[in-house]
Tab-separated table of C-alpha atoms in Angstrom:
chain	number	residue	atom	x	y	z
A	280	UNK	CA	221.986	117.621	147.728
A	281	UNK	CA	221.671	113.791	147.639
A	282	UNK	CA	223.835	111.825	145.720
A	283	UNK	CA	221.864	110.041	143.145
A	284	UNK	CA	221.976	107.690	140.474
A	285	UNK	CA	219.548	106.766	137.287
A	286	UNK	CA	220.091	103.539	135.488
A	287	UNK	CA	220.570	104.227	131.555
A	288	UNK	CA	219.871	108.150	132.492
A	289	UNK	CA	216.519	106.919	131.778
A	290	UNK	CA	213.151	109.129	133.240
A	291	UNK	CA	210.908	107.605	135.395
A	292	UNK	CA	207.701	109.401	135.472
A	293	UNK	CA	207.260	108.014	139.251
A	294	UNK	CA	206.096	109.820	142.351
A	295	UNK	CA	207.752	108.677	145.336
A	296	UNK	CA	207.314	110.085	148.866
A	297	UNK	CA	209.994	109.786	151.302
A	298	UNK	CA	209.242	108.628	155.215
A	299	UNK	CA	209.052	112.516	156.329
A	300	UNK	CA	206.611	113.512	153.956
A	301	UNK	CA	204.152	110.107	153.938
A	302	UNK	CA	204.789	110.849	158.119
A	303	UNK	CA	203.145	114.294	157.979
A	304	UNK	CA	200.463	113.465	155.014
A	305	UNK	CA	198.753	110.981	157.269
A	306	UNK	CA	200.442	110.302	160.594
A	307	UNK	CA	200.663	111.570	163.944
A	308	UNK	CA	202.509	115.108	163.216
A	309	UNK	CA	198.844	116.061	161.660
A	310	UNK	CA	196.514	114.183	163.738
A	311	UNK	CA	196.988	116.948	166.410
A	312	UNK	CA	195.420	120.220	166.284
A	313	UNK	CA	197.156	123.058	168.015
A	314	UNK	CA	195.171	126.024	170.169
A	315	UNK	CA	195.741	128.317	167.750
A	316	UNK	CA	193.022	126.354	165.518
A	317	UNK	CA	195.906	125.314	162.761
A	318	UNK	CA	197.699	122.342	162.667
A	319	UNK	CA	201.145	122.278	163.722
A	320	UNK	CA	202.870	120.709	161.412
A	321	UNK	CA	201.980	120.515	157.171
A	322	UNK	CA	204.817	119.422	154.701
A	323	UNK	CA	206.050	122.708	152.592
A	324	UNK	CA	205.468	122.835	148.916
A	325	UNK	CA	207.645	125.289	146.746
A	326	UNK	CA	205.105	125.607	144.160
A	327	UNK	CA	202.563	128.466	144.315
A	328	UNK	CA	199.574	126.488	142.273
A	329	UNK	CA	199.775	123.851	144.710
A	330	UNK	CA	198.407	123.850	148.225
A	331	UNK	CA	197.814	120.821	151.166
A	332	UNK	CA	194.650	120.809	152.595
A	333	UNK	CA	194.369	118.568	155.622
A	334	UNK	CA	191.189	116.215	154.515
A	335	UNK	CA	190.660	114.406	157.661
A	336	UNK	CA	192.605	114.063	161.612
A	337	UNK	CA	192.733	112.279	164.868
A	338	UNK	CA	194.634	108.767	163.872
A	339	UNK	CA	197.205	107.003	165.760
A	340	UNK	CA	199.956	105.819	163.783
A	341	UNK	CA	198.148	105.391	160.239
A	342	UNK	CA	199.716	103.041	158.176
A	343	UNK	CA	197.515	102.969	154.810
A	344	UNK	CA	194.449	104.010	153.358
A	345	UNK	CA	191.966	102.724	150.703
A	346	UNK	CA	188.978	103.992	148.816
A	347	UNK	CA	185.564	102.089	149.208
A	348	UNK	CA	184.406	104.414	146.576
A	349	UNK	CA	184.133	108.391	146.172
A	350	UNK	CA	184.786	110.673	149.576
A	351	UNK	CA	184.428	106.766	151.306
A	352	UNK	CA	188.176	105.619	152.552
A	353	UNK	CA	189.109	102.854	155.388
A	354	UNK	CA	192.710	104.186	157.565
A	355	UNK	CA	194.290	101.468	159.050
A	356	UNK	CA	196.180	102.264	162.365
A	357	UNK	CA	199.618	100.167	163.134
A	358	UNK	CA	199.457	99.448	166.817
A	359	UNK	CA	195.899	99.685	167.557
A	360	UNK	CA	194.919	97.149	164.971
A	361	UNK	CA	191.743	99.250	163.991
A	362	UNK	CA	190.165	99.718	160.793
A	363	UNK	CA	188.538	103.432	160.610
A	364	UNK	CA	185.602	104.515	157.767
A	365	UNK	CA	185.805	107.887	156.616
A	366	UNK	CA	183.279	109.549	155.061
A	367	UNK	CA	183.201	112.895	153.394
A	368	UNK	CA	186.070	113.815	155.820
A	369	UNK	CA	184.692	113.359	158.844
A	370	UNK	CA	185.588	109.644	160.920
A	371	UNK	CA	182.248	107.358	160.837
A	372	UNK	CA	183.205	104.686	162.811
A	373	UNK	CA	185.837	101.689	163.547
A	374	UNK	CA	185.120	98.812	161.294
A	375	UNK	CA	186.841	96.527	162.267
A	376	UNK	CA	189.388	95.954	165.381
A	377	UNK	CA	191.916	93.250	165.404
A	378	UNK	CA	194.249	92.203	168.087
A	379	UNK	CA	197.770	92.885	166.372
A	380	UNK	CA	201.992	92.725	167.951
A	381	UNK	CA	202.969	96.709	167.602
A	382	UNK	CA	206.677	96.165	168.541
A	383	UNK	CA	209.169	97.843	166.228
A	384	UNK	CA	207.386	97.342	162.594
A	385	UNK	CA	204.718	94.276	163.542
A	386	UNK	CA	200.931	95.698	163.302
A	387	UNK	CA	197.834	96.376	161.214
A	388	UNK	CA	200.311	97.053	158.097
A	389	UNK	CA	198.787	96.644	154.733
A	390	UNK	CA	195.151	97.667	153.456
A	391	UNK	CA	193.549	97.448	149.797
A	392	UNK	CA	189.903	97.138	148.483
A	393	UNK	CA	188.961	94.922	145.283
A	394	UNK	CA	185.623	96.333	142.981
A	395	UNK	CA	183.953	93.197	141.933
A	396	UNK	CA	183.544	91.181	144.217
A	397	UNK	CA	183.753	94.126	146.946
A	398	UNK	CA	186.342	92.689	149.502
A	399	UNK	CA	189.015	94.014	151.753
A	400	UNK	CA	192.275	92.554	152.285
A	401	UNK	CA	194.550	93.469	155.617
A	402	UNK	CA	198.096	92.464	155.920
A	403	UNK	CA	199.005	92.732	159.711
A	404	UNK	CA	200.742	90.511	162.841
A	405	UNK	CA	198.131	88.790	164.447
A	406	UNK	CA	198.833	88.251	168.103
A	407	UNK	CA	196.451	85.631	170.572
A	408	UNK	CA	194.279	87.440	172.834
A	409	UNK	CA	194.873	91.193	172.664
A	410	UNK	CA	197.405	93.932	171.101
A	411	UNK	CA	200.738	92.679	171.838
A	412	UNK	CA	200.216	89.328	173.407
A	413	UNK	CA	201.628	86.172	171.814
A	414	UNK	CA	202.689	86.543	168.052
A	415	UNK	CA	200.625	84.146	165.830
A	416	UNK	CA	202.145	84.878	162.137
A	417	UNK	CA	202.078	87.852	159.576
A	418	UNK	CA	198.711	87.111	158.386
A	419	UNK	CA	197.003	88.484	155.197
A	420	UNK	CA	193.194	87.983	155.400
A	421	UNK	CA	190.232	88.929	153.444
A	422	UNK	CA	186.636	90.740	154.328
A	423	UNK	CA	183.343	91.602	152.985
A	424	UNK	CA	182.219	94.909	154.137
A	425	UNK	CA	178.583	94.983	155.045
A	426	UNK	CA	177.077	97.916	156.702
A	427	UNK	CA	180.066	99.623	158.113
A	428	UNK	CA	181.568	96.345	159.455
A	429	UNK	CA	184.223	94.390	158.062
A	430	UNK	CA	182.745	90.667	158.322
A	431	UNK	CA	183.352	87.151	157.446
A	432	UNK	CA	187.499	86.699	157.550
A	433	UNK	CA	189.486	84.556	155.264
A	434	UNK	CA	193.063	83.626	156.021
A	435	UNK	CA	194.660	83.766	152.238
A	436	UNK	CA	198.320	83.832	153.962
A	437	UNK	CA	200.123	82.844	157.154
A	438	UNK	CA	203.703	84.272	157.153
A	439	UNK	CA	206.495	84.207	159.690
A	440	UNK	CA	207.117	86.778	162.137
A	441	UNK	CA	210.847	85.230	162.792
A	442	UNK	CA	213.681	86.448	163.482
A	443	UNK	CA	212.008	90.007	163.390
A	444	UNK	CA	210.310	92.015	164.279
A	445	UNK	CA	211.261	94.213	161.303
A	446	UNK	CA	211.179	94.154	157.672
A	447	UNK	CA	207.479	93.375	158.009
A	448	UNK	CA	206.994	94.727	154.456
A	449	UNK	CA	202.674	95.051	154.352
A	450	UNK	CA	201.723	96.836	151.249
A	451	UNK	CA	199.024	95.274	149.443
A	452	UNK	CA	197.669	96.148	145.785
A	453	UNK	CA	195.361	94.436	143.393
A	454	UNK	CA	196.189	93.548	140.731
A	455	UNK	CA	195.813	95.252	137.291
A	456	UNK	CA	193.541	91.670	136.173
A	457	UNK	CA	191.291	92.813	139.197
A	458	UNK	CA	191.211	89.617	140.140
A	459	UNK	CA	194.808	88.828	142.249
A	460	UNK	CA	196.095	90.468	145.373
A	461	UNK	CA	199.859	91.312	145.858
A	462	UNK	CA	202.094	91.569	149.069
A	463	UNK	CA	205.524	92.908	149.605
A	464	UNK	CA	207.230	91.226	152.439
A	465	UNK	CA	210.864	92.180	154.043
A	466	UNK	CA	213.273	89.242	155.158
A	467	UNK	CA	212.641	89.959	158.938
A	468	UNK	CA	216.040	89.635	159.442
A	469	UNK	CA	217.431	92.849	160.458
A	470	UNK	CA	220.139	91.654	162.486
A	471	UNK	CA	221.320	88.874	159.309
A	472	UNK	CA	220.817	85.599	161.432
A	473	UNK	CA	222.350	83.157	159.150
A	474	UNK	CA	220.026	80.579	159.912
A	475	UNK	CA	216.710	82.498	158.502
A	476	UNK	CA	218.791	83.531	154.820
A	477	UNK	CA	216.953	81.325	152.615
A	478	UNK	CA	216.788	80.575	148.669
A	479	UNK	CA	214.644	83.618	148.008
A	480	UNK	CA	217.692	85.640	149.404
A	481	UNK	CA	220.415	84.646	147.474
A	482	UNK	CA	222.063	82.174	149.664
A	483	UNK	CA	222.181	79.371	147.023
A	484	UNK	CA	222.478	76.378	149.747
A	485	UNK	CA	220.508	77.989	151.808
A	486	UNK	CA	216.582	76.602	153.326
A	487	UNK	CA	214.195	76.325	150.844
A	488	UNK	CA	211.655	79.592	150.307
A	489	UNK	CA	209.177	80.299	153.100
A	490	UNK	CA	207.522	83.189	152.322
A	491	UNK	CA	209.728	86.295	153.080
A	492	UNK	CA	211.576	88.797	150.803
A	493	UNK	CA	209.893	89.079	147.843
A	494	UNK	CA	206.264	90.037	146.317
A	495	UNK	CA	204.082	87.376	146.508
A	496	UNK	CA	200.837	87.730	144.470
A	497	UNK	CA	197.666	84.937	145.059
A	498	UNK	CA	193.994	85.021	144.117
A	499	UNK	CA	191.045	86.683	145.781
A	500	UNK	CA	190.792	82.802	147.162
A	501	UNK	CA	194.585	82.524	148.528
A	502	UNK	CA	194.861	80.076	145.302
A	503	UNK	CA	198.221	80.270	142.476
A	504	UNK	CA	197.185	82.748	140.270
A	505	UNK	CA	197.052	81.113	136.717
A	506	UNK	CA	197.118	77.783	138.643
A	507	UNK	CA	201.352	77.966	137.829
A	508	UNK	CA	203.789	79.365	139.900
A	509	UNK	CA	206.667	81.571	138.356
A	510	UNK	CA	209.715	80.178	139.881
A	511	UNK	CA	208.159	76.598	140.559
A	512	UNK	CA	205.528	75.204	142.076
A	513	UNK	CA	206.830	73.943	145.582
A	514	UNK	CA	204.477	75.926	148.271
A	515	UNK	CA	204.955	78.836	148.927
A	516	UNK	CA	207.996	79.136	145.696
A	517	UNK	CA	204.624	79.382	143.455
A	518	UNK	CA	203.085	82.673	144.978
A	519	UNK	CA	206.626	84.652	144.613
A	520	UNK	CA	206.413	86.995	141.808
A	521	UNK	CA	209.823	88.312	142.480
A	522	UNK	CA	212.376	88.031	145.338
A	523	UNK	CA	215.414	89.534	146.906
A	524	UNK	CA	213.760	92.022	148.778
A	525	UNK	CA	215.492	93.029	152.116
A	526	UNK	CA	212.793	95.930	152.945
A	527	UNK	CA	209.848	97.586	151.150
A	528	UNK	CA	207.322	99.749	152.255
A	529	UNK	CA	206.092	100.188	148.854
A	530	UNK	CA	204.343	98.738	145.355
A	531	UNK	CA	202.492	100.695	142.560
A	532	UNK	CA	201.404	99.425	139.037
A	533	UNK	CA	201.709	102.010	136.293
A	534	UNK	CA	198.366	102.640	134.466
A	535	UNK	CA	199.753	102.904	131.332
A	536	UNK	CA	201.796	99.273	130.786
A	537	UNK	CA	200.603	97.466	133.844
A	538	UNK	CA	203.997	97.023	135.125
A	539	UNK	CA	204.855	96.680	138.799
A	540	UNK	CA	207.129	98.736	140.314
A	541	UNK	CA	208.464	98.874	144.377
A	542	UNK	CA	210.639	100.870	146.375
A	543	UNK	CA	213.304	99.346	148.880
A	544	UNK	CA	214.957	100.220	151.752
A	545	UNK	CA	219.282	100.150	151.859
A	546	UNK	CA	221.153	99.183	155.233
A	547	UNK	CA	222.638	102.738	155.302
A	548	UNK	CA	222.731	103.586	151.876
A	549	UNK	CA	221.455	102.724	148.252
A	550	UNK	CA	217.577	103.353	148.688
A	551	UNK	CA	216.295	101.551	145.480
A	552	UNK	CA	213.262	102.230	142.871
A	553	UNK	CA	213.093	98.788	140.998
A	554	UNK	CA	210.739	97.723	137.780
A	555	UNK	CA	209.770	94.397	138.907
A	556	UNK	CA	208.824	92.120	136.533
A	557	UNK	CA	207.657	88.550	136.422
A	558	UNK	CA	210.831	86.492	138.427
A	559	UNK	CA	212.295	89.603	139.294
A	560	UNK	CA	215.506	89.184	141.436
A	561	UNK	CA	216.163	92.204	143.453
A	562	UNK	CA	219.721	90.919	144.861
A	563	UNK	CA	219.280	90.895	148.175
A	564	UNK	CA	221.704	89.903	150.087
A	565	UNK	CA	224.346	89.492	147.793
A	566	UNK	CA	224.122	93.155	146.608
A	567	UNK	CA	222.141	96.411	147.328
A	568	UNK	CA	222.754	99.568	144.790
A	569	UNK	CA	224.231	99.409	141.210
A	570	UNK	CA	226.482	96.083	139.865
A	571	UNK	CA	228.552	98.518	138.161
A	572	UNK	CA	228.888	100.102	142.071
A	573	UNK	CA	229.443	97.434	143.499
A	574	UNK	CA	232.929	95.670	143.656
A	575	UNK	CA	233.117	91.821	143.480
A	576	UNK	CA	229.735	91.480	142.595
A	577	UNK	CA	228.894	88.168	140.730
A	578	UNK	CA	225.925	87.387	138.916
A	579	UNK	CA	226.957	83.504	139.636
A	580	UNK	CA	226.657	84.206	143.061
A	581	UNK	CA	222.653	84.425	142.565
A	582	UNK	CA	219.551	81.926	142.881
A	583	UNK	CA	217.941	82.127	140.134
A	584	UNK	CA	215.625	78.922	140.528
A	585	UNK	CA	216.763	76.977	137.267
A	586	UNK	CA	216.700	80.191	134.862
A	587	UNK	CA	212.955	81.178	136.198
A	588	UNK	CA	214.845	84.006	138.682
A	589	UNK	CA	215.956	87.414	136.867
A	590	UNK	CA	218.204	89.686	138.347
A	591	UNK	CA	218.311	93.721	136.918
A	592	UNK	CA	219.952	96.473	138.333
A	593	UNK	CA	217.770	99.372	140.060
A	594	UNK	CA	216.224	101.989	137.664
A	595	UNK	CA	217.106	104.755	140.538
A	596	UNK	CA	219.304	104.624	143.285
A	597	UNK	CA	219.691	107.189	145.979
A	598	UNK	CA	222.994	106.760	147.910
A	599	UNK	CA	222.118	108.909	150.815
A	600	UNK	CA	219.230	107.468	152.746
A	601	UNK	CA	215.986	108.791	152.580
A	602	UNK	CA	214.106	105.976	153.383
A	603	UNK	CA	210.945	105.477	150.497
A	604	UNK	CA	207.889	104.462	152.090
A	605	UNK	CA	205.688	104.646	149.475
A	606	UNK	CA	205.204	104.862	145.400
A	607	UNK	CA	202.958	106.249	143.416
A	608	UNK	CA	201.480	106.429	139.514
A	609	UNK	CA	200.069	109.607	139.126
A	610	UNK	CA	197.166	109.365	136.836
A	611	UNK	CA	195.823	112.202	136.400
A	612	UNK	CA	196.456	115.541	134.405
A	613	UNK	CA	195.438	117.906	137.329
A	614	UNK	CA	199.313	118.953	138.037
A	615	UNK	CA	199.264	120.037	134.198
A	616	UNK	CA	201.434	118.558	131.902
């Protein structure tokens, strides 16, 4: 059983799926079909009122999904850089196809749709030329969709790809004002070059913010949302909304008090769940886990941008890895109560 941890022995009335599972819901372990007619490979559920139906197949290496409206979703693939439309199950076309790097965790990453106005955003690495030819920047860009077609491309964001190439981060969400975008990046900085460890993680003296390890939330126009950053107003300090993030694949909003919440990813150990407020400080790379876990830890040790910067301890920790890639708000009393 894995070791876990709760902060306050508090509930968290969370859904999180764990790399294995979010692997078999919609990657390539269910994309193939076997002879026999089934597919291979389904995840197992121990409860006898609950059963997986497979809804749609064929992808290569799907990285996210989002609804244009009912039995209407776009799949984004990771290394081919395409953009599928689904439509009442069945695959209705490739919408859009973008030239992405698909080393390690660079690609077509991040997906999510807005209602009014009707736009698509798309986190991914843009390369120069074709898939995997000379990185340009982690780019997050925004579409109209107009006749099964993704048209008319705004750059909101250009992000580094260095050091890399992981801890791309890529989930996108809008926001619960309908009218702001979110991103979670990683640091890209798997192998700790001390060179790339800015402000935003924790090194106090170290280079100014640049647009890695946090969430960084904008406008629908790539503008400061509220025209007033929450840490300061230096570019890009003003589109953090919290920092100290070494790796996320995850971000969800609960329904119920708007509040953000994200998953993160531990070196070997301490998988987090984190409530991530306004200025939130994560602690990356000065800790990972629990404070009360961890000894030597000192909050003095932390940026915390003139007071602006928060830090809080993980509501959940898991201290075997099990890798979160993705959280969820379940809203919705189908599951019963």
């Amino acid at each position: 059983m894995l070791n876990t941890y709760v902060k306050n022995n508090r509930k968290i009335a969370i859904s999180i799926l764990v790399s294995s599972i979010f692997l078999l819901l919609i990657g390539q372990n269910i994309c193939v079909f076997a002879q026999t007619g089934k597919y291979s490979e389904l995840p197992q559920v121990n409860n006898t009122n609950l059963h997986i139906q497979v809804y749609s197949h064929g992808f290569k290496f799907p990285t996210g999904m989002s609804f244009l409206g009912p039995d209407d979703i776009l799949i984004i693939e990771k290394n081919t850089g395409k953009v599928k439309e689904i439509k009442n199950g069945t695959v209705s076309g490739t919408v859009l196809d973008v030239n992405v790097a698909n080393i390690s965790e660079r690609g077509l990453l991040g997906i999510a749709v807005s209602d009014k106005p009707k736009y698509v955003f798309l986190y991914y690495t843009e390369t120069e030329g074709v898939d995997g030819g000379k990185v340009l920047g982690n780019r997050l860009y925004r579409y109209e969709y107009d006749n099964g077609k993704l048209i008319n491309p705004k750059l909101l964001l250009d992000l580094p790809t260095i050091p890399g190439p992981s801890h791309n981060g890529g989930v996108l969400k809008i926001g619960p004002d309908k009218q702001s975008v979110y991103l979670v990046i990683g640091n890209l900085n798997y192998a700790q070059n001390e060179t790339f460890i800015t402000k935003t993680q924790n090194k106090k003296n170290g280079p100014p913010p640049d647009g890695r390890g946090g969430v960084l939330r904008i406008t629908f126009d790539g503008g400061v949302v509220d025209k007033k950053g929450i840490l300061g107003n230096e570019d890009p300090l003003n589109k953090y909304y919290s920092y100290g993030i070494r790796n996320s694949f995850g971000i969800g909003f609960d329904p119920l008090t708007g509040n953000l919440w994200d998953s993160e990813n531990g070196r070997s150990t301490d998988d987090e769940i984190n409530l991530v407020l306004p200025g939130f400080n994560s602690g990356w790379r000065e800790i990972i886990g629990l404070s009360n876990m961890t000894p030597g830890f000192n909050r003095e040790n932390l940026e915390d941008f003139g007071g602006k910067g928060v830090y809080r301890d993980p509501e959940f920790v898991w201290r075997d890895t099990v890798a979160p890639t993705s959280i969820l708000f379940f809203d919705s009393d189908n599951l019963g109560t």
